[in-house]
């Protein structure tokens, strides 16, 4: 499925988001920073991406995820686990990055550090009720179905 998204460059030298392969789900995001930036161990730093977007549909959101290699090898992950860019947001896309590792990480200008995936959004209509349908699982959670 294809989606038209307008993009505005906000940083003159930023590499715009792109897919690294034909079957990639996420577009790589590059750090729009002018100089190497230290992300101290066990801390957070907001990294600008240098662009703003405007999906041509309101039922779409962009989700910001870690790049698996940086997450596994260096402990760099979005501070809120998954960032959400709503369809009506027109500001600069940024990622708050947490360094969960034990060593400082030095992010380089234009480094690929996160990925963006576009997903459909369903607007829920909530109906208050006195009882919910019974299921076999019921209220069991947090490991109640086994390991």
C-alpha positions as CSV (number, residue, x, y, z in Angstrom):
1,X,0.0,0.0,0.0
2,X,1.4,3.4,-0.9
3,X,0.9,6.6,1.1
4,X,1.6,10.2,0.0
5,X,3.4,12.2,2.7
6,X,4.5,15.8,2.1
7,X,7.9,16.5,3.7
8,X,9.6,19.9,4.5
9,X,13.3,20.1,5.0
10,X,14.1,22.2,8.1
11,X,17.8,21.6,8.3
12,X,19.8,22.3,5.2
13,X,22.1,19.3,5.2
14,X,19.8,16.6,6.7
15,X,19.4,13.3,4.8
16,X,15.6,12.9,4.4
17,X,14.0,9.6,5.6
18,X,14.4,6.7,3.2
19,X,13.9,3.0,3.1
20,X,17.2,1.0,3.3
21,X,15.8,-1.9,1.3
22,X,12.8,-2.7,-0.9
23,X,11.0,-4.7,1.9
24,X,11.9,-2.4,4.8
25,X,8.9,-1.4,7.0
26,X,10.7,1.6,8.5
27,X,12.4,4.6,7.0
28,X,15.8,5.4,8.5
29,X,16.0,8.7,10.3
30,X,19.2,10.7,10.4
31,X,20.5,13.0,13.2
32,X,20.1,16.6,12.1
33,X,22.9,17.8,14.4
34,X,25.9,20.0,13.4
35,X,28.5,18.4,15.7
36,X,29.0,15.1,17.5
37,X,26.6,14.9,20.5
38,X,27.3,12.9,23.6
39,X,24.4,10.9,25.0
40,X,25.6,10.1,28.5
41,X,25.0,6.6,29.9
42,X,21.6,6.3,31.6
43,X,20.3,9.7,30.3
44,X,18.2,11.1,27.6
45,X,18.9,13.6,24.8
46,X,16.4,14.9,22.2
47,X,17.7,14.5,18.7
48,X,16.2,16.6,15.9
49,X,15.5,14.9,12.5
50,X,15.5,18.1,10.4
51,X,12.2,17.7,8.7
52,X,8.4,18.1,9.2
53,X,5.7,15.9,7.6
54,X,2.1,16.2,6.5
55,X,0.5,12.8,5.6
56,X,-2.4,13.4,3.2
57,X,-4.8,11.4,5.3
58,X,-5.9,12.0,8.9
59,X,-6.2,8.3,9.7
60,X,-2.4,7.8,9.6
61,X,0.3,8.2,12.3
62,X,4.1,7.9,12.1
63,X,5.6,5.7,14.8
64,X,9.3,6.2,15.8
65,X,11.2,3.2,16.8
66,X,14.8,2.3,17.7
67,X,17.1,0.8,15.1
68,X,17.6,-2.7,16.2
69,X,21.4,-2.7,16.0
70,X,21.8,0.5,18.1
71,X,19.3,-0.7,20.6
72,X,20.9,-4.1,21.1
73,X,24.6,-3.2,20.8
74,X,24.6,0.3,22.4
75,X,21.3,0.5,24.4
76,X,20.0,3.5,22.4
77,X,16.1,3.5,22.4
78,X,13.4,6.1,22.2
79,X,12.7,7.4,25.7
80,X,9.0,6.7,25.5
81,X,9.6,3.2,23.8
82,X,7.7,4.3,20.7
83,X,7.3,7.9,19.5
84,X,4.0,9.0,18.0
85,X,3.8,11.7,15.3
86,X,0.1,12.5,14.8
87,X,-1.2,13.3,11.3
88,X,-1.9,16.9,12.3
89,X,1.5,17.7,13.8
90,X,3.5,20.1,11.7
91,X,6.6,20.7,13.9
92,X,10.0,19.1,13.5
93,X,10.2,15.4,14.0
94,X,12.4,14.7,16.9
95,X,13.3,11.6,18.9
96,X,14.0,11.6,22.6
97,X,16.8,9.0,22.8
98,X,17.6,7.1,26.0
99,X,21.0,5.6,26.5
100,X,20.3,2.5,28.6
101,X,23.9,1.3,28.3
102,X,26.7,1.8,30.8
103,X,28.9,3.8,28.4
104,X,28.4,7.3,26.9
105,X,27.5,7.2,23.2
106,X,28.6,9.9,20.8
107,X,26.1,10.4,18.0
108,X,27.5,11.7,14.8
109,X,25.9,14.3,12.5
110,X,23.7,12.6,9.9
111,X,23.9,9.2,11.7
112,X,21.1,6.8,11.2
113,X,19.7,6.5,14.7
114,X,15.9,5.7,14.5
115,X,13.2,4.5,12.1
116,X,9.8,5.8,11.2
117,X,6.9,3.5,10.3
118,X,3.5,4.8,9.0
119,X,0.4,3.0,10.4
120,X,-3.3,3.3,10.2
121,X,-5.1,4.8,13.2
122,X,-8.6,3.8,14.3
123,X,-10.7,6.3,16.2
124,X,-12.5,4.4,19.0
125,X,-16.0,5.2,20.1
126,X,-16.2,4.3,23.8
127,X,-19.5,2.8,25.1
128,X,-19.7,2.6,28.9
129,X,-21.3,-0.6,30.1
130,X,-21.9,-2.3,33.4
131,X,-20.4,-5.7,32.4
132,X,-18.0,-7.0,29.7
133,X,-18.4,-10.2,27.8
134,X,-16.8,-13.2,29.6
135,X,-13.8,-14.9,28.0
136,X,-11.8,-18.0,29.0
137,X,-8.8,-15.7,29.9
138,X,-10.9,-13.3,31.9
139,X,-8.8,-10.7,33.9
140,X,-5.6,-12.9,33.8
141,X,-2.6,-10.9,32.7
142,X,1.1,-10.5,33.2
143,X,2.1,-14.1,32.4
144,X,-1.2,-15.8,33.3
145,X,-1.3,-17.7,30.1
146,X,2.2,-19.3,30.7
147,X,5.7,-18.6,29.5
